[in-house]
PDB file of C-alpha atoms in Angstrom:
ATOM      1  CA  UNK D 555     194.638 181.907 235.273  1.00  0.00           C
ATOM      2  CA  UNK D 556     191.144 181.655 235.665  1.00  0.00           C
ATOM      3  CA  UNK D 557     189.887 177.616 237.295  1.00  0.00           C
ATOM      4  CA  UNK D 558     186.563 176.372 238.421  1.00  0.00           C
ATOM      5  CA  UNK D 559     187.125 172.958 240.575  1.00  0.00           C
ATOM      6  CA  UNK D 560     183.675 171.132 241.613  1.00  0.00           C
ATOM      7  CA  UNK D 561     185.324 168.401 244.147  1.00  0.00           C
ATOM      8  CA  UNK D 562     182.422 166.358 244.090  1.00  0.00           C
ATOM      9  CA  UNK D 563     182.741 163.969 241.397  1.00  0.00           C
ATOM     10  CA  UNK D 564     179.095 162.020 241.337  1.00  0.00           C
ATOM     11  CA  UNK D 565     176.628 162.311 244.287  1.00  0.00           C
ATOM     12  CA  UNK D 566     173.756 160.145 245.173  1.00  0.00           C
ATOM     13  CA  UNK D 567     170.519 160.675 246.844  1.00  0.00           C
ATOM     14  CA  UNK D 568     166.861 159.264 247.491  1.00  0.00           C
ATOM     15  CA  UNK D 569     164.752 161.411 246.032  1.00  0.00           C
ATOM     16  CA  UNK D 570     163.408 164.505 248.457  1.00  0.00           C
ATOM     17  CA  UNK D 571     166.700 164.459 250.100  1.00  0.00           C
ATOM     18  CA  UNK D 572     168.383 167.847 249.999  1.00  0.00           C
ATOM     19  CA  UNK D 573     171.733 168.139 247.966  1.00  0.00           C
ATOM     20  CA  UNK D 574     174.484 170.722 247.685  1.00  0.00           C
ATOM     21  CA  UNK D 575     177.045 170.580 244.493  1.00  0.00           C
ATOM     22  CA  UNK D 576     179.756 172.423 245.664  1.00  0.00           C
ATOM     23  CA  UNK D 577     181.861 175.151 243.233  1.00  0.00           C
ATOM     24  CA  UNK D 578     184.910 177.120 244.031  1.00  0.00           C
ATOM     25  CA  UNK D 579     186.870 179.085 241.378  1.00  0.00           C
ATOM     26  CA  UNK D 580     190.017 181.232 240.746  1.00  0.00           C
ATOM     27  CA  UNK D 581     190.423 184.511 239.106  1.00  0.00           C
ATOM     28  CA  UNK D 582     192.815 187.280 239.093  1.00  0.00           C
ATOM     29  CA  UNK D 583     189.538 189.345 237.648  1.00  0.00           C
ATOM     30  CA  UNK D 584     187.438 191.567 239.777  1.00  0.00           C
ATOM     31  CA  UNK D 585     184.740 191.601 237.421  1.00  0.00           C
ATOM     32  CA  UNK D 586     183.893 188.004 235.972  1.00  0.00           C
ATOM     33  CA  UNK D 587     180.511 185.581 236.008  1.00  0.00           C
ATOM     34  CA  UNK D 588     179.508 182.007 237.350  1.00  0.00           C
ATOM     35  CA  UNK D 589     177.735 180.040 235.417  1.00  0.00           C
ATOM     36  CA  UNK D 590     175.440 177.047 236.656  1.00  0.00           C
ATOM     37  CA  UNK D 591     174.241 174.507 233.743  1.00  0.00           C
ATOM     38  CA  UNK D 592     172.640 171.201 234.012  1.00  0.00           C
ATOM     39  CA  UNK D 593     173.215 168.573 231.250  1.00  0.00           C
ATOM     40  CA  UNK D 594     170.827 165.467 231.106  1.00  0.00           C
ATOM     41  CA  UNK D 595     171.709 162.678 229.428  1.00  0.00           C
ATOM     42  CA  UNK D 596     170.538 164.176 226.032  1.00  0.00           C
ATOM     43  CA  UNK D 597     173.569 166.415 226.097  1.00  0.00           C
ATOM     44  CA  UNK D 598     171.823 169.572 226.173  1.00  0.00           C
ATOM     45  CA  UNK D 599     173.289 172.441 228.179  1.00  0.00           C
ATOM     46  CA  UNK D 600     170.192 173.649 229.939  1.00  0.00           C
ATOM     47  CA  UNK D 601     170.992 177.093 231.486  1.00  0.00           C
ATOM     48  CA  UNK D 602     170.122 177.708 235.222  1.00  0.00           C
ATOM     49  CA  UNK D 603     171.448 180.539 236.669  1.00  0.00           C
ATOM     50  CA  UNK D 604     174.430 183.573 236.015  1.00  0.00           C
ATOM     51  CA  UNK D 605     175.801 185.709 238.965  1.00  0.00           C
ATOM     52  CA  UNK D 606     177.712 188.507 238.768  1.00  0.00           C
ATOM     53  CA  UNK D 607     181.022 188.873 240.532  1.00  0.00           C
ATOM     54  CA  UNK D 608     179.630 191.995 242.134  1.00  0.00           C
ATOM     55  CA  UNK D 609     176.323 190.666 242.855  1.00  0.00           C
ATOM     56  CA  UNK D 610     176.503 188.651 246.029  1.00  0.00           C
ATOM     57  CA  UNK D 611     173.067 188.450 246.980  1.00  0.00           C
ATOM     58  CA  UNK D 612     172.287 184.417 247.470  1.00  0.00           C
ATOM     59  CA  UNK D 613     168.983 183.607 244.885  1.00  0.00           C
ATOM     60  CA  UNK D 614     166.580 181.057 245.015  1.00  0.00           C
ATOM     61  CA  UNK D 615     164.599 179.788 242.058  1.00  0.00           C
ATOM     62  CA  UNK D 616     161.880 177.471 243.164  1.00  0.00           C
ATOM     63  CA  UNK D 617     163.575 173.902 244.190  1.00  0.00           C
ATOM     64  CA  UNK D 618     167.025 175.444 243.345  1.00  0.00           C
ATOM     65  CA  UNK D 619     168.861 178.492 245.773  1.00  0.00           C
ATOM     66  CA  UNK D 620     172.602 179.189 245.162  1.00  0.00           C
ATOM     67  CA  UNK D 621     175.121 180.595 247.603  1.00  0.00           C
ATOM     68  CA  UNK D 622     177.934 182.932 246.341  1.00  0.00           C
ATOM     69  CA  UNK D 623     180.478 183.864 248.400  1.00  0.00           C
ATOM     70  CA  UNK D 624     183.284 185.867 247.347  1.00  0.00           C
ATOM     71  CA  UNK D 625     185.353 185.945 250.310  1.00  0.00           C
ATOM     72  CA  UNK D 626     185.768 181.619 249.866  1.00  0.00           C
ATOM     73  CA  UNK D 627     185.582 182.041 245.958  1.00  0.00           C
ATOM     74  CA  UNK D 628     182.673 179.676 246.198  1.00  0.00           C
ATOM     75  CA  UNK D 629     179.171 179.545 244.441  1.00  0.00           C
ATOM     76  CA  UNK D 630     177.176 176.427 245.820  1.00  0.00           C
ATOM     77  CA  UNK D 631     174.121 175.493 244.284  1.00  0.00           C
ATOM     78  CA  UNK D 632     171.434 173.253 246.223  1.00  0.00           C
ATOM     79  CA  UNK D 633     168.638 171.589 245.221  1.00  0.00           C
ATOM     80  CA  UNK D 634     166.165 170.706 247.877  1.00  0.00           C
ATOM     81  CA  UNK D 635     163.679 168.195 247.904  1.00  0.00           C
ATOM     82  CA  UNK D 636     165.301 166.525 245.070  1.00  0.00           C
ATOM     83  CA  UNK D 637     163.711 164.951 242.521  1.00  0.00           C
ATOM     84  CA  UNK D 638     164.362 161.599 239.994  1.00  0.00           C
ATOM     85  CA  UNK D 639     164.152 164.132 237.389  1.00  0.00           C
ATOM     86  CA  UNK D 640     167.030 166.305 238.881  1.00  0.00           C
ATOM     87  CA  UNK D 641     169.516 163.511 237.746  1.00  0.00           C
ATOM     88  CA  UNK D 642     171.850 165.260 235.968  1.00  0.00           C
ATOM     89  CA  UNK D 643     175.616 166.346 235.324  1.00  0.00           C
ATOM     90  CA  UNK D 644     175.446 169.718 236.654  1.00  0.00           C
ATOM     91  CA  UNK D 645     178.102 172.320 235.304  1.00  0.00           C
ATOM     92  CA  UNK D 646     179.602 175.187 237.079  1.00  0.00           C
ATOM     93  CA  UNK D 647     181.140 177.997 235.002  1.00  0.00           C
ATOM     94  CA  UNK D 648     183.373 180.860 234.880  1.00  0.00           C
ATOM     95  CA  UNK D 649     183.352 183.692 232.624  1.00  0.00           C
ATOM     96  CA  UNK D 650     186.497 185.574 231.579  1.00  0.00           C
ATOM     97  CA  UNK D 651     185.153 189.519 230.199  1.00  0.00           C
ATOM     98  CA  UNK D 652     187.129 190.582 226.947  1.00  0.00           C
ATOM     99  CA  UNK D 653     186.328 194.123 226.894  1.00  0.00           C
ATOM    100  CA  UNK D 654     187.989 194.436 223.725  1.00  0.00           C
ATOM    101  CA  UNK D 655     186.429 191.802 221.735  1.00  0.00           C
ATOM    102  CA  UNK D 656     183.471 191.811 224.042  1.00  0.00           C
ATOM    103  CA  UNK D 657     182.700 188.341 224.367  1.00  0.00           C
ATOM    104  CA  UNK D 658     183.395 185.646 227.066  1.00  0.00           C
ATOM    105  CA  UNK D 659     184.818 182.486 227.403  1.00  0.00           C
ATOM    106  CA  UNK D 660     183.621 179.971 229.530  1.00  0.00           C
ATOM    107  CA  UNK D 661     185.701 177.869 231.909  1.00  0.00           C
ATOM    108  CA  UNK D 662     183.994 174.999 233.193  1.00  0.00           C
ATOM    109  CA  UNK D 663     184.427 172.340 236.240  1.00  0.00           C
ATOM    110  CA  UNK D 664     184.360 169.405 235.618  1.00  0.00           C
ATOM    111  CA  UNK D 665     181.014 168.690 236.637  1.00  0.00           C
ATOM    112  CA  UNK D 666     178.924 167.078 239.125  1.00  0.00           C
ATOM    113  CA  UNK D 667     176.742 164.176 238.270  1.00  0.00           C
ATOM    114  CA  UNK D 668     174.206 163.700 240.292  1.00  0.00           C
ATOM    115  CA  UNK D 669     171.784 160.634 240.596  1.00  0.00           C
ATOM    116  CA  UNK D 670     168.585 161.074 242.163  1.00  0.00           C
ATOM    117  CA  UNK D 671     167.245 157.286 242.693  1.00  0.00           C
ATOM    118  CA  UNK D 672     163.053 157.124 243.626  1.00  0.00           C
TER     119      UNK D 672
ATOM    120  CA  UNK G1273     164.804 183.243 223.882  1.00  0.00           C
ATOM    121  CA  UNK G1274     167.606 182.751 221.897  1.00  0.00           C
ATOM    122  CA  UNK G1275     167.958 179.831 220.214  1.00  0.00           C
ATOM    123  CA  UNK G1276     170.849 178.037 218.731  1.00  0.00           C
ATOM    124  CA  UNK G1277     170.359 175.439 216.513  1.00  0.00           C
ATOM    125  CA  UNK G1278     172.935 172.708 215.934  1.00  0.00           C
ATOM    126  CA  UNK G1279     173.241 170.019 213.141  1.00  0.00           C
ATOM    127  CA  UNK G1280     173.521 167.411 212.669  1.00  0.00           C
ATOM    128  CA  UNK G1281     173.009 165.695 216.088  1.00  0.00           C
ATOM    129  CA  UNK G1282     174.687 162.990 215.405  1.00  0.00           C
ATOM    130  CA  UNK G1283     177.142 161.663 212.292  1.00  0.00           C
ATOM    131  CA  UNK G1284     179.125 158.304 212.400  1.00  0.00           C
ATOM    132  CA  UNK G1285     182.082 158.648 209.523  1.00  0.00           C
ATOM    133  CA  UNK G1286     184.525 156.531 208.052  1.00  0.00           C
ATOM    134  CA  UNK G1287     188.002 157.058 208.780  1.00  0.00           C
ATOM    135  CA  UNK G1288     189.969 159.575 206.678  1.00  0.00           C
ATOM    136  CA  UNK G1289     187.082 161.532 205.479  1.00  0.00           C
ATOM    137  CA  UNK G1290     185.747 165.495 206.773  1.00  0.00           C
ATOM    138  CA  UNK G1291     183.016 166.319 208.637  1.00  0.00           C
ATOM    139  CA  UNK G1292     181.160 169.600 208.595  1.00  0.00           C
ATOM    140  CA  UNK G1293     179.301 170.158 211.890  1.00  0.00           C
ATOM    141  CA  UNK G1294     176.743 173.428 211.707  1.00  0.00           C
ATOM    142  CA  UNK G1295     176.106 175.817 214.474  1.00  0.00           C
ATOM    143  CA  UNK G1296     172.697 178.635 213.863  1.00  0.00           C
ATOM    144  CA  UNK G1297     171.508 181.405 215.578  1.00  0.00           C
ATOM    145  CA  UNK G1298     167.755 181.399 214.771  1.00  0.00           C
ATOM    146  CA  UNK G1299     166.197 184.368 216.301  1.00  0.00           C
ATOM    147  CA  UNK G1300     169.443 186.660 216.940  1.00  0.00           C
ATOM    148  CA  UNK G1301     172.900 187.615 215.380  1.00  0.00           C
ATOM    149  CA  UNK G1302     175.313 185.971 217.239  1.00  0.00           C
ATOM    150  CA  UNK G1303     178.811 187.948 216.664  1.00  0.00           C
ATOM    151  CA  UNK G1304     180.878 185.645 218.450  1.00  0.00           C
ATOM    152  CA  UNK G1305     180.361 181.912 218.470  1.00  0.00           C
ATOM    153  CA  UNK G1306     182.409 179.256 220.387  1.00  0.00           C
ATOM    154  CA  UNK G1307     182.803 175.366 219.815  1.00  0.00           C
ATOM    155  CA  UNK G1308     183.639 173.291 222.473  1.00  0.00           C
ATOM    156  CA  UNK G1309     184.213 169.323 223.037  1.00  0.00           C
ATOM    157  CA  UNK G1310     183.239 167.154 225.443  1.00  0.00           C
ATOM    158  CA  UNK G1311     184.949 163.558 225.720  1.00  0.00           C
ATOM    159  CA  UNK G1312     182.716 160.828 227.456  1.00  0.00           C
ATOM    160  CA  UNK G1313     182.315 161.770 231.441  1.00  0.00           C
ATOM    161  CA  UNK G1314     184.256 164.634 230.782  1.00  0.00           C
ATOM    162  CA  UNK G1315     184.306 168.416 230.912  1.00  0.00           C
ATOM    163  CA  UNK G1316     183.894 170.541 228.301  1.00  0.00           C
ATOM    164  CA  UNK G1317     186.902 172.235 226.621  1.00  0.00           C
ATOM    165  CA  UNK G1318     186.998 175.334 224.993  1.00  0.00           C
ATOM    166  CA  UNK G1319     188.521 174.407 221.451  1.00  0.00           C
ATOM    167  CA  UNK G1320     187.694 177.785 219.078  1.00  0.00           C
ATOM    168  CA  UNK G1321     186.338 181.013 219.042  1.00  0.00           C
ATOM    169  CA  UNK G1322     184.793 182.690 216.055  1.00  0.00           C
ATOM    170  CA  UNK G1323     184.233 186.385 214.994  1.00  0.00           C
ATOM    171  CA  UNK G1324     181.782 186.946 212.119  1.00  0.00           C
ATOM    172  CA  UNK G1325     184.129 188.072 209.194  1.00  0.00           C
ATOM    173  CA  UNK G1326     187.550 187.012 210.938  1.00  0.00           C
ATOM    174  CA  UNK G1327     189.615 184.233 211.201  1.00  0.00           C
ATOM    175  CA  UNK G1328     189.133 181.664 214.740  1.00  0.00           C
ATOM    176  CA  UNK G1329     191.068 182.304 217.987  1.00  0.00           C
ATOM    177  CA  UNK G1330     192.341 178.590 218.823  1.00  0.00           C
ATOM    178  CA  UNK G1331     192.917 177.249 222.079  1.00  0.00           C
ATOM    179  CA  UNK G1332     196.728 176.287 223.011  1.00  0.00           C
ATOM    180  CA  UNK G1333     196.553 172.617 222.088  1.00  0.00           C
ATOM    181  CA  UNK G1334     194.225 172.636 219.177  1.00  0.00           C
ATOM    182  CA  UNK G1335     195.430 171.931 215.754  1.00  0.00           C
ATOM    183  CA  UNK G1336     194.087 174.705 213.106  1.00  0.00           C
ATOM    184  CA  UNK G1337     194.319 172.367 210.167  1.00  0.00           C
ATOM    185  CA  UNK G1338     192.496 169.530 211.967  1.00  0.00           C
ATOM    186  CA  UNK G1339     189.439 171.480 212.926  1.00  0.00           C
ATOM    187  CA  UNK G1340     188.474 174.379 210.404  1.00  0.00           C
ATOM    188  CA  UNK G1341     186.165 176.936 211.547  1.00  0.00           C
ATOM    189  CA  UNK G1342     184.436 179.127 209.676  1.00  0.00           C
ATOM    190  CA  UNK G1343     182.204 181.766 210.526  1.00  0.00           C
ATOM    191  CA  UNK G1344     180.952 183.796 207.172  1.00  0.00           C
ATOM    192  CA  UNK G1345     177.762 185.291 208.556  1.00  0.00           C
ATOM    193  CA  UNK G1346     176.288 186.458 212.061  1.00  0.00           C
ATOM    194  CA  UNK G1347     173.635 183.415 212.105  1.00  0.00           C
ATOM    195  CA  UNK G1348     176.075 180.585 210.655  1.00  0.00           C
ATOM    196  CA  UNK G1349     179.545 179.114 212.269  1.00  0.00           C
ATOM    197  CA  UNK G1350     180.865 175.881 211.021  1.00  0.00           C
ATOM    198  CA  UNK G1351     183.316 173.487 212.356  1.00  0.00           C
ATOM    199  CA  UNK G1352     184.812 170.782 210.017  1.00  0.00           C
ATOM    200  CA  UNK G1353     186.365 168.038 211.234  1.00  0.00           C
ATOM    201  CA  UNK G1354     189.155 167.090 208.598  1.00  0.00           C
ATOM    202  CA  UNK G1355     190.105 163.491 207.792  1.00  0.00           C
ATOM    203  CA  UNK G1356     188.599 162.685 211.020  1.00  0.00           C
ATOM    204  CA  UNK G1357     190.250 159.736 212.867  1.00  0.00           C
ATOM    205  CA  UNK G1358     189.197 157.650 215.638  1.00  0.00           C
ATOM    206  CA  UNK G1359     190.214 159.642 218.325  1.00  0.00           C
ATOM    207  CA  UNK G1360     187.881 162.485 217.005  1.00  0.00           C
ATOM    208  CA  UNK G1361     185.075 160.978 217.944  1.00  0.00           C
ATOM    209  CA  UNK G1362     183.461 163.085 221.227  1.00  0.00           C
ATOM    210  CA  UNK G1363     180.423 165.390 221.654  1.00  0.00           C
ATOM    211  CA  UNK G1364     180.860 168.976 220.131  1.00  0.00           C
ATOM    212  CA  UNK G1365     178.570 171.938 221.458  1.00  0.00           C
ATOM    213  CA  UNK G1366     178.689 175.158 219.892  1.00  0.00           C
ATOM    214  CA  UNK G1367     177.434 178.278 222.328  1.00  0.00           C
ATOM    215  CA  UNK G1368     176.771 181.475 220.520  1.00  0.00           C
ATOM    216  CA  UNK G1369     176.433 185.153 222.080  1.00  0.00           C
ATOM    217  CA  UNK G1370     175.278 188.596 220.615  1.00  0.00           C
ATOM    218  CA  UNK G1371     177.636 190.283 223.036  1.00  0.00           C
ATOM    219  CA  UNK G1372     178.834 193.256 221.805  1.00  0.00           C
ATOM    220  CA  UNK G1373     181.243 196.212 222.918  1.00  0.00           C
ATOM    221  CA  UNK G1374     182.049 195.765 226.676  1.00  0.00           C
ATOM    222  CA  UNK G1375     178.987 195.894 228.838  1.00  0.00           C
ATOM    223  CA  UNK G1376     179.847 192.746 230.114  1.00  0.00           C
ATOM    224  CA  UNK G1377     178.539 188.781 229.812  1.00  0.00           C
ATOM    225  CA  UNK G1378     175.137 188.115 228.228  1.00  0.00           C
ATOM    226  CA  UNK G1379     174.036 184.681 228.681  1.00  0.00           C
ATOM    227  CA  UNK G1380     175.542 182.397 226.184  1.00  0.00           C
ATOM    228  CA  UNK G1381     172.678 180.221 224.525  1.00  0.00           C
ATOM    229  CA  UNK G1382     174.271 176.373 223.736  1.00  0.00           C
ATOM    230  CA  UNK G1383     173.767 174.409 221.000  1.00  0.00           C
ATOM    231  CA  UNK G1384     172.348 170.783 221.644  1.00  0.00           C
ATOM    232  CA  UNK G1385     175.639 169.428 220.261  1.00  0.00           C
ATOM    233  CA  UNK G1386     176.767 166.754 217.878  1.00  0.00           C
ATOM    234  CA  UNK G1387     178.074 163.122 218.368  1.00  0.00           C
ATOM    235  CA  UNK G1388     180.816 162.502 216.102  1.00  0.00           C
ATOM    236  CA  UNK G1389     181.774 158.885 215.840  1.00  0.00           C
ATOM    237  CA  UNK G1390     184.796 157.937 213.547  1.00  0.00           C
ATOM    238  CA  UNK G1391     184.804 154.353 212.899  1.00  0.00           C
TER     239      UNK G1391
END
């Protein structure tokens, strides 16, 4: 069965501090997708970043770089120099792939929030 | 990008009576749509998946007669919340994807979500 655990229940930080939201998962798939989203207090799902399960190439996106390693089953997402604005529950995601109804389900963790204070 | 529009944002009911919570794709067909629910400081939770034309794949714990889901056209999935009780009440995002065949995941664009409060 396919589980995403993010340990890390609520973090807090001064802002420009560096911060790491840690993500490991579980699949019996060898082809699957992570998911990070961020959720502000609106509610919105704001999408940040998809990796593919063969794809293990770290990225970094501005402020934001995420670290995928297969061999832990981890995909760690840090923001540096973090900002008030960065305050956020932050969502990490697994995708199951149905090839025969070609769609995907999303798992989620349980999230992260993170408080950035000035 | 894709957008999925989601209405209404927020609805406070009366116990006993439905609620009809809309999910649209604006700018794509979206053949597979999926409603989740979020309780306060909690995870989201896969409840449904819809096909355009078929009936909803329910998640082991969800009740088929409490939440009806309907999903008649590839822009428009509905979820109605019948004789809604108390213990509805959350935060319900519907994501929607154009994903077709099996080349794998596209990005699944999220609805802002609605706050259902049964009083």
């Amino acid at each position: 069965a396919q589980k995403v655990t993010q340990a890390q229940t609520e973090i807090s930080v001064v802002e420009k501090e560096d911060v790491t939201l840690d993500c490991v998962y579980e699949t019996r798939d060898t082809t699957y997708y992570l998911f990070w989203y961020k959720q502000p207090p609106s509610g919105e799902l704001v999408f940040l970043i998809r990796r593919n399960s063969f794809d293990e190439q770290n990225e970094i996106s501005g402020r934001y770089s995420w670290n995928f390693q297969k061999s832990t089953s981890s995909f760690n997402f840090t923001i540096t120099a973090s900002q008030v604005v960065d305050s956020a529950v932050y969502f990490c995601a697994l995708s199951e792939v149905e090839f025969s109804g070609g769609y995907n389900k999303l798992i989620f963790g349980a999230g992260t929030r993170l408080a950035v204070h000035p | 990008g894709a957008v999925v529009s989601q209405h209404p944002s927020r609805v406070i009911c009366k116990s006993g009576t439905s609620v009809k919570i809309e999910c649209r794709s604006l700018d794509f067909q979206a053949t597979t749509m999926f409603w989740y629910r979020q309780f306060p400081k909690k995870s989201l939770m896969l409840m449904a998946t819809s096909n355009e034309g078929s009936k909803a794949t329910y998640e082991q714990g969800v009740e088929k007669d409490k939440f009806l889901i309907n999903h008649a056209s590839l822009t428009l999935s509905t979820l109605t919340v019948t004789s809604a009780h108390p213990e509805d009440s959350s935060f319900y995002i519907c994501s929607a994807t154009s994903t077709s065949g099996s080349s794998g995941a596209n990005v699944l664009t999220f609805g802002a979500g609605s706050r259902l409060t049964v009083l």
